[in-house]
Amino acid sequence: MGPDLRPPLLFIHGAYAGAWCWQPYFLPYFAERGYRSFALSLRGHGGSAGAAELSAWRITDYAADLARVAARVEARCGRKPVLVGHSMGGFLAQMHARKHAVAGLALLATVPPEGLIGSALHLLWRHPRLMWELNALQHGGVPPRLDKLRELLFSPQMPERELLEYATRFQHESDRALIDMTLPQLDYRPPLGMPPALVLGSEDDLLMPVHLIYSAARQLEVHAQMLKGPGHLLMLDRDWRLAADALADWLEELP
């Protein structure tokens, strides 16, 4: 696909993060390949307004942010974007695509359509100590044990220097938005026009285990692609290029 035919990419971060999580690797990687790449920080995240009111924001508020930025990207580029969503960002991408046409959906370690309940039960049953660490991140900032943060979000090879750098950038997430994603989900409509979709996960992801990634893929009528090695934060882990290459290969096959 020639550079002039490539759709723009809109990257959507997950909970506790911001647009910054795409900047070290994914944004330059895809810019070098000729893709016009954009990343938003949802309200209250990164450098966006609304931090003081973060606890009041609902998942529908985040969806409104995504709709507004997607419209701006389309107006600027003259083409609808491919949405690349990680974790909560993948959940938002699915919400958006039920109401708005998109050029494609790329869901990385995504929250499935049924929401967070499966992830919460998995952690509680299989990794209760990591559930405590996740709660520490939500309510107290950086967890006291960086080794547990590594186990929760990254591969064992993640160096402590990089781990600490990223850990200091994580932030509180809206409790209301998390509750919205944990409550039973009622909207299982397919995306408008069933756009091309990629569902990418990792066999070593403790937050979004394999069966949840398969669930998201079934809803989109595609086969999930599973990596071996990276943790939940596919775009920041030492093996980030595995995820970037898989996404790039899929993009090259778009009509």
PDB file of C-alpha atoms in Angstrom:
ATOM      1  CA  MET A   1       0.000   0.000   0.000  1.00  0.00           C
ATOM      2  CA  GLY A   2       1.508   3.337  -1.062  1.00  0.00           C
ATOM      3  CA  PRO A   3       1.953   6.105   1.523  1.00  0.00           C
ATOM      4  CA  ASP A   4      -0.736   8.244  -0.103  1.00  0.00           C
ATOM      5  CA  LEU A   5      -3.280   5.412   0.275  1.00  0.00           C
ATOM      6  CA  ARG A   6      -2.543   4.603   3.906  1.00  0.00           C
ATOM      7  CA  PRO A   7      -5.230   5.571   6.413  1.00  0.00           C
ATOM      8  CA  PRO A   8      -4.260   7.676   9.419  1.00  0.00           C
ATOM      9  CA  LEU A   9      -3.783   5.883  12.725  1.00  0.00           C
ATOM     10  CA  LEU A  10      -5.375   7.085  15.954  1.00  0.00           C
ATOM     11  CA  PHE A  11      -3.829   5.512  19.074  1.00  0.00           C
ATOM     12  CA  ILE A  12      -5.958   5.264  22.221  1.00  0.00           C
ATOM     13  CA  HIS A  13      -4.291   4.582  25.564  1.00  0.00           C
ATOM     14  CA  GLY A  14      -5.564   2.408  28.375  1.00  0.00           C
ATOM     15  CA  ALA A  15      -6.329   3.112  32.019  1.00  0.00           C
ATOM     16  CA  TYR A  16      -3.730   4.854  34.208  1.00  0.00           C
ATOM     17  CA  ALA A  17      -1.797   6.100  31.166  1.00  0.00           C
ATOM     18  CA  GLY A  18      -1.928   8.798  28.476  1.00  0.00           C
ATOM     19  CA  ALA A  19      -0.776   9.493  24.938  1.00  0.00           C
ATOM     20  CA  TRP A  20       2.786   9.332  26.283  1.00  0.00           C
ATOM     21  CA  CYS A  21       2.680   5.505  26.248  1.00  0.00           C
ATOM     22  CA  TRP A  22       2.804   5.497  22.414  1.00  0.00           C
ATOM     23  CA  GLN A  23       5.598   8.028  22.081  1.00  0.00           C
ATOM     24  CA  PRO A  24       8.744   5.979  22.829  1.00  0.00           C
ATOM     25  CA  TYR A  25       8.212   3.335  20.148  1.00  0.00           C
ATOM     26  CA  PHE A  26       4.928   3.090  18.266  1.00  0.00           C
ATOM     27  CA  LEU A  27       4.516   6.657  17.013  1.00  0.00           C
ATOM     28  CA  PRO A  28       8.018   6.890  15.490  1.00  0.00           C
ATOM     29  CA  TYR A  29       7.826   3.308  14.193  1.00  0.00           C
ATOM     30  CA  PHE A  30       4.661   3.963  12.175  1.00  0.00           C
ATOM     31  CA  ALA A  31       5.660   7.486  11.147  1.00  0.00           C
ATOM     32  CA  GLU A  32       8.785   5.994   9.584  1.00  0.00           C
ATOM     33  CA  ARG A  33       6.526   3.701   7.583  1.00  0.00           C
ATOM     34  CA  GLY A  34       4.537   6.566   6.151  1.00  0.00           C
ATOM     35  CA  TYR A  35       1.511   6.492   8.413  1.00  0.00           C
ATOM     36  CA  ARG A  36       0.086   9.724   9.723  1.00  0.00           C
ATOM     37  CA  SER A  37      -0.099   8.814  13.377  1.00  0.00           C
ATOM     38  CA  PHE A  38      -1.972  10.537  16.188  1.00  0.00           C
ATOM     39  CA  ALA A  39      -2.426   9.759  19.878  1.00  0.00           C
ATOM     40  CA  LEU A  40      -4.895  11.390  22.233  1.00  0.00           C
ATOM     41  CA  SER A  41      -4.889  11.748  25.988  1.00  0.00           C
ATOM     42  CA  LEU A  42      -8.401  11.281  27.288  1.00  0.00           C
ATOM     43  CA  ARG A  43      -9.752  13.977  29.595  1.00  0.00           C
ATOM     44  CA  GLY A  44      -7.919  13.984  32.916  1.00  0.00           C
ATOM     45  CA  HIS A  45      -4.980  12.067  31.445  1.00  0.00           C
ATOM     46  CA  GLY A  46      -1.568  13.206  30.287  1.00  0.00           C
ATOM     47  CA  GLY A  47      -1.682  16.885  29.381  1.00  0.00           C
ATOM     48  CA  SER A  48      -5.442  17.036  28.790  1.00  0.00           C
ATOM     49  CA  ALA A  49      -7.792  19.193  30.830  1.00  0.00           C
ATOM     50  CA  GLY A  50     -10.095  17.681  33.412  1.00  0.00           C
ATOM     51  CA  ALA A  51      -7.633  16.164  35.885  1.00  0.00           C
ATOM     52  CA  ALA A  52      -9.296  17.874  38.845  1.00  0.00           C
ATOM     53  CA  GLU A  53     -12.618  16.262  37.915  1.00  0.00           C
ATOM     54  CA  LEU A  54     -11.166  12.870  37.022  1.00  0.00           C
ATOM     55  CA  SER A  55     -13.256  10.926  39.527  1.00  0.00           C
ATOM     56  CA  ALA A  56     -16.440  12.228  37.869  1.00  0.00           C
ATOM     57  CA  TRP A  57     -15.693  11.078  34.323  1.00  0.00           C
ATOM     58  CA  ARG A  58     -17.583   8.112  32.935  1.00  0.00           C
ATOM     59  CA  ILE A  59     -16.622   5.781  30.126  1.00  0.00           C
ATOM     60  CA  THR A  60     -19.122   7.651  27.924  1.00  0.00           C
ATOM     61  CA  ASP A  61     -17.160  10.874  28.540  1.00  0.00           C
ATOM     62  CA  TYR A  62     -14.023   9.150  27.276  1.00  0.00           C
ATOM     63  CA  ALA A  63     -15.989   7.887  24.267  1.00  0.00           C
ATOM     64  CA  ALA A  64     -17.004  11.487  23.521  1.00  0.00           C
ATOM     65  CA  ASP A  65     -13.328  12.507  23.600  1.00  0.00           C
ATOM     66  CA  LEU A  66     -12.507   9.763  21.128  1.00  0.00           C
ATOM     67  CA  ALA A  67     -15.351  10.742  18.791  1.00  0.00           C
ATOM     68  CA  ARG A  68     -14.231  14.370  18.811  1.00  0.00           C
ATOM     69  CA  VAL A  69     -10.583  13.568  18.070  1.00  0.00           C
ATOM     70  CA  ALA A  70     -11.458  10.961  15.426  1.00  0.00           C
ATOM     71  CA  ALA A  71     -13.544  13.580  13.607  1.00  0.00           C
ATOM     72  CA  ARG A  72     -10.623  16.011  13.721  1.00  0.00           C
ATOM     73  CA  VAL A  73      -8.225  13.409  12.344  1.00  0.00           C
ATOM     74  CA  GLU A  74     -10.645  12.624   9.514  1.00  0.00           C
ATOM     75  CA  ALA A  75     -11.055  16.314   8.709  1.00  0.00           C
ATOM     76  CA  ARG A  76      -7.302  16.852   8.695  1.00  0.00           C
ATOM     77  CA  CYS A  77      -6.397  13.772   6.655  1.00  0.00           C
ATOM     78  CA  GLY A  78      -9.459  13.397   4.468  1.00  0.00           C
ATOM     79  CA  ARG A  79      -9.819   9.762   5.530  1.00  0.00           C
ATOM     80  CA  LYS A  80     -11.357   7.929   8.419  1.00  0.00           C
ATOM     81  CA  PRO A  81      -8.706   6.618  10.819  1.00  0.00           C
ATOM     82  CA  VAL A  82      -7.797   3.150  11.906  1.00  0.00           C
ATOM     83  CA  LEU A  83      -8.361   3.040  15.650  1.00  0.00           C
ATOM     84  CA  VAL A  84      -5.545   1.381  17.593  1.00  0.00           C
ATOM     85  CA  GLY A  85      -6.715   0.864  21.153  1.00  0.00           C
ATOM     86  CA  HIS A  86      -4.878  -0.695  24.083  1.00  0.00           C
ATOM     87  CA  SER A  87      -6.800  -2.265  26.982  1.00  0.00           C
ATOM     88  CA  MET A  88      -9.427   0.332  27.989  1.00  0.00           C
ATOM     89  CA  GLY A  89      -8.597   2.108  24.728  1.00  0.00           C
ATOM     90  CA  GLY A  90      -9.651  -1.037  22.876  1.00  0.00           C
ATOM     91  CA  PHE A  91     -12.938  -1.051  24.752  1.00  0.00           C
ATOM     92  CA  LEU A  92     -13.469   2.579  23.714  1.00  0.00           C
ATOM     93  CA  ALA A  93     -12.581   1.770  20.107  1.00  0.00           C
ATOM     94  CA  GLN A  94     -15.288  -0.905  20.089  1.00  0.00           C
ATOM     95  CA  MET A  95     -17.809   1.527  21.569  1.00  0.00           C
ATOM     96  CA  HIS A  96     -16.940   4.130  18.941  1.00  0.00           C
ATOM     97  CA  ALA A  97     -17.157   1.697  16.026  1.00  0.00           C
ATOM     98  CA  ARG A  98     -20.742   0.747  16.913  1.00  0.00           C
ATOM     99  CA  LYS A  99     -21.840   4.298  16.064  1.00  0.00           C
ATOM    100  CA  HIS A 100     -19.188   5.618  13.681  1.00  0.00           C
ATOM    101  CA  ALA A 101     -17.588   4.145  10.582  1.00  0.00           C
ATOM    102  CA  VAL A 102     -13.845   3.538  10.864  1.00  0.00           C
ATOM    103  CA  ALA A 103     -11.174   2.343   8.454  1.00  0.00           C
ATOM    104  CA  GLY A 104     -10.205  -0.477  10.785  1.00  0.00           C
ATOM    105  CA  LEU A 105     -10.009  -1.637  14.393  1.00  0.00           C
ATOM    106  CA  ALA A 106      -6.752  -2.805  15.962  1.00  0.00           C
ATOM    107  CA  LEU A 107      -7.293  -3.965  19.531  1.00  0.00           C
ATOM    108  CA  LEU A 108      -4.181  -4.620  21.625  1.00  0.00           C
ATOM    109  CA  ALA A 109      -4.573  -6.494  24.929  1.00  0.00           C
ATOM    110  CA  THR A 110      -8.104  -5.156  24.829  1.00  0.00           C
ATOM    111  CA  VAL A 111     -10.854  -5.155  27.389  1.00  0.00           C
ATOM    112  CA  PRO A 112     -13.416  -7.432  25.702  1.00  0.00           C
ATOM    113  CA  PRO A 113     -17.015  -6.374  24.983  1.00  0.00           C
ATOM    114  CA  GLU A 114     -18.220  -7.953  28.239  1.00  0.00           C
ATOM    115  CA  GLY A 115     -16.043  -5.507  30.173  1.00  0.00           C
ATOM    116  CA  LEU A 116     -13.632  -5.895  33.077  1.00  0.00           C
ATOM    117  CA  ILE A 117     -15.467  -8.483  35.133  1.00  0.00           C
ATOM    118  CA  GLY A 118     -13.546 -11.381  33.582  1.00  0.00           C
ATOM    119  CA  SER A 119     -10.189  -9.710  34.187  1.00  0.00           C
ATOM    120  CA  ALA A 120     -11.100  -8.891  37.795  1.00  0.00           C
ATOM    121  CA  LEU A 121     -12.197 -12.463  38.536  1.00  0.00           C
ATOM    122  CA  HIS A 122      -9.076 -13.862  36.864  1.00  0.00           C
ATOM    123  CA  LEU A 123      -6.779 -11.716  39.003  1.00  0.00           C
ATOM    124  CA  LEU A 124      -8.723 -12.443  42.178  1.00  0.00           C
ATOM    125  CA  TRP A 125      -8.623 -16.183  41.596  1.00  0.00           C
ATOM    126  CA  ARG A 126      -5.197 -16.688  40.008  1.00  0.00           C
ATOM    127  CA  HIS A 127      -3.120 -13.689  41.170  1.00  0.00           C
ATOM    128  CA  PRO A 128      -4.645 -12.143  44.319  1.00  0.00           C
ATOM    129  CA  ARG A 129      -1.406 -10.393  45.315  1.00  0.00           C
ATOM    130  CA  LEU A 130      -1.304  -8.665  41.939  1.00  0.00           C
ATOM    131  CA  MET A 131      -4.902  -7.557  42.434  1.00  0.00           C
ATOM    132  CA  TRP A 132      -3.663  -5.771  45.555  1.00  0.00           C
ATOM    133  CA  GLU A 133      -0.874  -4.136  43.535  1.00  0.00           C
ATOM    134  CA  LEU A 134      -3.376  -2.925  40.950  1.00  0.00           C
ATOM    135  CA  ASN A 135      -5.477  -1.419  43.727  1.00  0.00           C
ATOM    136  CA  ALA A 136      -2.343   0.277  45.071  1.00  0.00           C
ATOM    137  CA  LEU A 137      -1.752   1.810  41.650  1.00  0.00           C
ATOM    138  CA  GLN A 138      -5.338   3.029  41.548  1.00  0.00           C
ATOM    139  CA  HIS A 139      -5.463   4.512  45.025  1.00  0.00           C
ATOM    140  CA  GLY A 140      -1.889   5.277  45.984  1.00  0.00           C
ATOM    141  CA  GLY A 141       0.116   6.038  42.874  1.00  0.00           C
ATOM    142  CA  VAL A 142       3.237   3.945  42.272  1.00  0.00           C
ATOM    143  CA  PRO A 143       2.930   0.538  43.975  1.00  0.00           C
ATOM    144  CA  PRO A 144       5.495  -0.034  46.721  1.00  0.00           C
ATOM    145  CA  ARG A 145       6.975  -3.081  44.963  1.00  0.00           C
ATOM    146  CA  LEU A 146       8.366  -2.409  41.491  1.00  0.00           C
ATOM    147  CA  ASP A 147       8.956  -6.108  41.018  1.00  0.00           C
ATOM    148  CA  LYS A 148       5.226  -6.692  41.423  1.00  0.00           C
ATOM    149  CA  LEU A 149       4.466  -3.908  38.977  1.00  0.00           C
ATOM    150  CA  ARG A 150       6.784  -5.619  36.513  1.00  0.00           C
ATOM    151  CA  GLU A 151       4.958  -8.901  37.045  1.00  0.00           C
ATOM    152  CA  LEU A 152       1.577  -7.219  36.566  1.00  0.00           C
ATOM    153  CA  LEU A 153       2.296  -5.177  33.442  1.00  0.00           C
ATOM    154  CA  PHE A 154       5.600  -6.177  31.838  1.00  0.00           C
ATOM    155  CA  SER A 155       7.812  -9.125  30.976  1.00  0.00           C
ATOM    156  CA  PRO A 156      10.455 -10.343  33.455  1.00  0.00           C
ATOM    157  CA  GLN A 157      13.167  -8.816  31.217  1.00  0.00           C
ATOM    158  CA  MET A 158      11.973  -5.245  31.781  1.00  0.00           C
ATOM    159  CA  PRO A 159      14.939  -3.294  33.276  1.00  0.00           C
ATOM    160  CA  GLU A 160      14.288  -1.543  36.567  1.00  0.00           C
ATOM    161  CA  ARG A 161      15.427   1.822  35.180  1.00  0.00           C
ATOM    162  CA  GLU A 162      12.749   1.783  32.458  1.00  0.00           C
ATOM    163  CA  LEU A 163      10.215   0.299  34.834  1.00  0.00           C
ATOM    164  CA  LEU A 164      10.687   3.148  37.295  1.00  0.00           C
ATOM    165  CA  GLU A 165      10.514   5.739  34.501  1.00  0.00           C
ATOM    166  CA  TYR A 166       7.143   4.452  33.330  1.00  0.00           C
ATOM    167  CA  ALA A 167       5.831   3.779  36.820  1.00  0.00           C
ATOM    168  CA  THR A 168       6.252   7.418  37.791  1.00  0.00           C
ATOM    169  CA  ARG A 169       4.036   8.414  34.832  1.00  0.00           C
ATOM    170  CA  PHE A 170       1.122   6.161  35.709  1.00  0.00           C
ATOM    171  CA  GLN A 171      -1.798   7.967  37.277  1.00  0.00           C
ATOM    172  CA  HIS A 172      -5.073   7.506  39.077  1.00  0.00           C
ATOM    173  CA  GLU A 173      -7.962   6.335  36.902  1.00  0.00           C
ATOM    174  CA  SER A 174     -11.591   7.387  37.163  1.00  0.00           C
ATOM    175  CA  ASP A 175     -13.381   5.011  39.529  1.00  0.00           C
ATOM    176  CA  ARG A 176     -16.634   5.702  37.699  1.00  0.00           C
ATOM    177  CA  ALA A 177     -15.127   4.722  34.350  1.00  0.00           C
ATOM    178  CA  LEU A 178     -13.734   1.511  35.844  1.00  0.00           C
ATOM    179  CA  ILE A 179     -17.105   0.702  37.392  1.00  0.00           C
ATOM    180  CA  ASP A 180     -18.806   1.381  34.060  1.00  0.00           C
ATOM    181  CA  MET A 181     -16.565  -1.214  32.424  1.00  0.00           C
ATOM    182  CA  THR A 182     -17.061  -3.726  35.258  1.00  0.00           C
ATOM    183  CA  LEU A 183     -20.857  -3.628  35.359  1.00  0.00           C
ATOM    184  CA  PRO A 184     -22.735  -5.999  33.000  1.00  0.00           C
ATOM    185  CA  GLN A 185     -22.495  -4.695  29.451  1.00  0.00           C
ATOM    186  CA  LEU A 186     -25.719  -4.439  27.474  1.00  0.00           C
ATOM    187  CA  ASP A 187     -24.492  -3.267  24.081  1.00  0.00           C
ATOM    188  CA  TYR A 188     -23.053  -6.075  21.969  1.00  0.00           C
ATOM    189  CA  ARG A 189     -23.812  -4.600  18.578  1.00  0.00           C
ATOM    190  CA  PRO A 190     -21.156  -5.281  15.927  1.00  0.00           C
ATOM    191  CA  PRO A 191     -19.199  -2.359  14.457  1.00  0.00           C
ATOM    192  CA  LEU A 192     -20.843  -0.438  11.651  1.00  0.00           C
ATOM    193  CA  GLY A 193     -20.060  -2.177   8.401  1.00  0.00           C
ATOM    194  CA  MET A 194     -17.798  -4.734  10.151  1.00  0.00           C
ATOM    195  CA  PRO A 195     -14.485  -3.005   9.290  1.00  0.00           C
ATOM    196  CA  PRO A 196     -11.226  -4.977   9.098  1.00  0.00           C
ATOM    197  CA  ALA A 197     -10.120  -5.912  12.595  1.00  0.00           C
ATOM    198  CA  LEU A 198      -6.999  -7.096  14.376  1.00  0.00           C
ATOM    199  CA  VAL A 199      -7.191  -8.531  17.887  1.00  0.00           C
ATOM    200  CA  LEU A 200      -3.717  -8.927  19.343  1.00  0.00           C
ATOM    201  CA  GLY A 201      -2.802 -10.248  22.760  1.00  0.00           C
ATOM    202  CA  SER A 202       0.013 -11.948  24.648  1.00  0.00           C
ATOM    203  CA  GLU A 203       0.071 -15.410  26.158  1.00  0.00           C
ATOM    204  CA  ASP A 204       1.944 -13.879  29.111  1.00  0.00           C
ATOM    205  CA  ASP A 205      -0.523 -11.061  29.851  1.00  0.00           C
ATOM    206  CA  LEU A 206      -1.825 -11.488  33.398  1.00  0.00           C
ATOM    207  CA  LEU A 207      -4.395  -8.682  33.158  1.00  0.00           C
ATOM    208  CA  MET A 208      -6.074  -9.687  29.902  1.00  0.00           C
ATOM    209  CA  PRO A 209      -5.533 -13.446  29.652  1.00  0.00           C
ATOM    210  CA  VAL A 210      -5.925 -15.458  26.480  1.00  0.00           C
ATOM    211  CA  HIS A 211      -9.590 -16.383  26.904  1.00  0.00           C
ATOM    212  CA  LEU A 212     -10.607 -12.709  27.110  1.00  0.00           C
ATOM    213  CA  ILE A 213      -8.661 -11.858  23.961  1.00  0.00           C
ATOM    214  CA  TYR A 214     -10.379 -14.742  22.176  1.00  0.00           C
ATOM    215  CA  SER A 215     -13.738 -13.404  23.362  1.00  0.00           C
ATOM    216  CA  ALA A 216     -13.025  -9.997  21.811  1.00  0.00           C
ATOM    217  CA  ALA A 217     -11.971 -11.659  18.558  1.00  0.00           C
ATOM    218  CA  ARG A 218     -15.145 -13.748  18.364  1.00  0.00           C
ATOM    219  CA  GLN A 219     -17.277 -10.622  18.611  1.00  0.00           C
ATOM    220  CA  LEU A 220     -15.471  -9.216  15.565  1.00  0.00           C
ATOM    221  CA  GLU A 221     -15.511 -12.550  13.689  1.00  0.00           C
ATOM    222  CA  VAL A 222     -11.712 -12.718  13.418  1.00  0.00           C
ATOM    223  CA  HIS A 223      -9.003 -14.982  14.807  1.00  0.00           C
ATOM    224  CA  ALA A 224      -6.969 -13.540  17.657  1.00  0.00           C
ATOM    225  CA  GLN A 225      -3.219 -13.274  17.201  1.00  0.00           C
ATOM    226  CA  MET A 226      -1.254 -14.176  20.306  1.00  0.00           C
ATOM    227  CA  LEU A 227       2.324 -13.138  21.006  1.00  0.00           C
ATOM    228  CA  LYS A 228       4.754 -14.859  23.346  1.00  0.00           C
ATOM    229  CA  GLY A 229       6.845 -12.779  25.720  1.00  0.00           C
ATOM    230  CA  PRO A 230       5.434  -9.278  26.275  1.00  0.00           C
ATOM    231  CA  GLY A 231       3.293  -8.383  29.243  1.00  0.00           C
ATOM    232  CA  HIS A 232       0.118  -6.319  29.225  1.00  0.00           C
ATOM    233  CA  LEU A 233       1.822  -3.109  28.116  1.00  0.00           C
ATOM    234  CA  LEU A 234       2.697  -4.382  24.656  1.00  0.00           C
ATOM    235  CA  MET A 235       3.759  -0.961  23.380  1.00  0.00           C
ATOM    236  CA  LEU A 236       6.324  -0.317  26.135  1.00  0.00           C
ATOM    237  CA  ASP A 237       7.746  -3.740  26.931  1.00  0.00           C
ATOM    238  CA  ARG A 238      11.188  -4.862  25.812  1.00  0.00           C
ATOM    239  CA  ASP A 239       9.603  -6.907  23.012  1.00  0.00           C
ATOM    240  CA  TRP A 240       7.390  -4.035  21.821  1.00  0.00           C
ATOM    241  CA  ARG A 241       8.507  -4.635  18.256  1.00  0.00           C
ATOM    242  CA  LEU A 242       6.672  -7.969  18.152  1.00  0.00           C
ATOM    243  CA  ALA A 243       3.397  -6.104  18.589  1.00  0.00           C
ATOM    244  CA  ALA A 244       4.408  -3.261  16.263  1.00  0.00           C
ATOM    245  CA  ASP A 245       5.415  -5.676  13.498  1.00  0.00           C
ATOM    246  CA  ALA A 246       2.159  -7.632  13.823  1.00  0.00           C
ATOM    247  CA  LEU A 247       0.180  -4.396  13.565  1.00  0.00           C
ATOM    248  CA  ALA A 248       2.251  -3.208  10.600  1.00  0.00           C
ATOM    249  CA  ASP A 249       1.740  -6.499   8.753  1.00  0.00           C
ATOM    250  CA  TRP A 250      -2.017  -6.284   9.281  1.00  0.00           C
ATOM    251  CA  LEU A 251      -2.118  -2.654   8.117  1.00  0.00           C
ATOM    252  CA  GLU A 252      -0.334  -3.554   4.899  1.00  0.00           C
ATOM    253  CA  GLU A 253      -3.129  -6.000   4.085  1.00  0.00           C
ATOM    254  CA  LEU A 254      -5.931  -3.455   4.426  1.00  0.00           C
ATOM    255  CA  PRO A 255      -7.940  -2.916   1.230  1.00  0.00           C
TER     256      PRO A 255
END
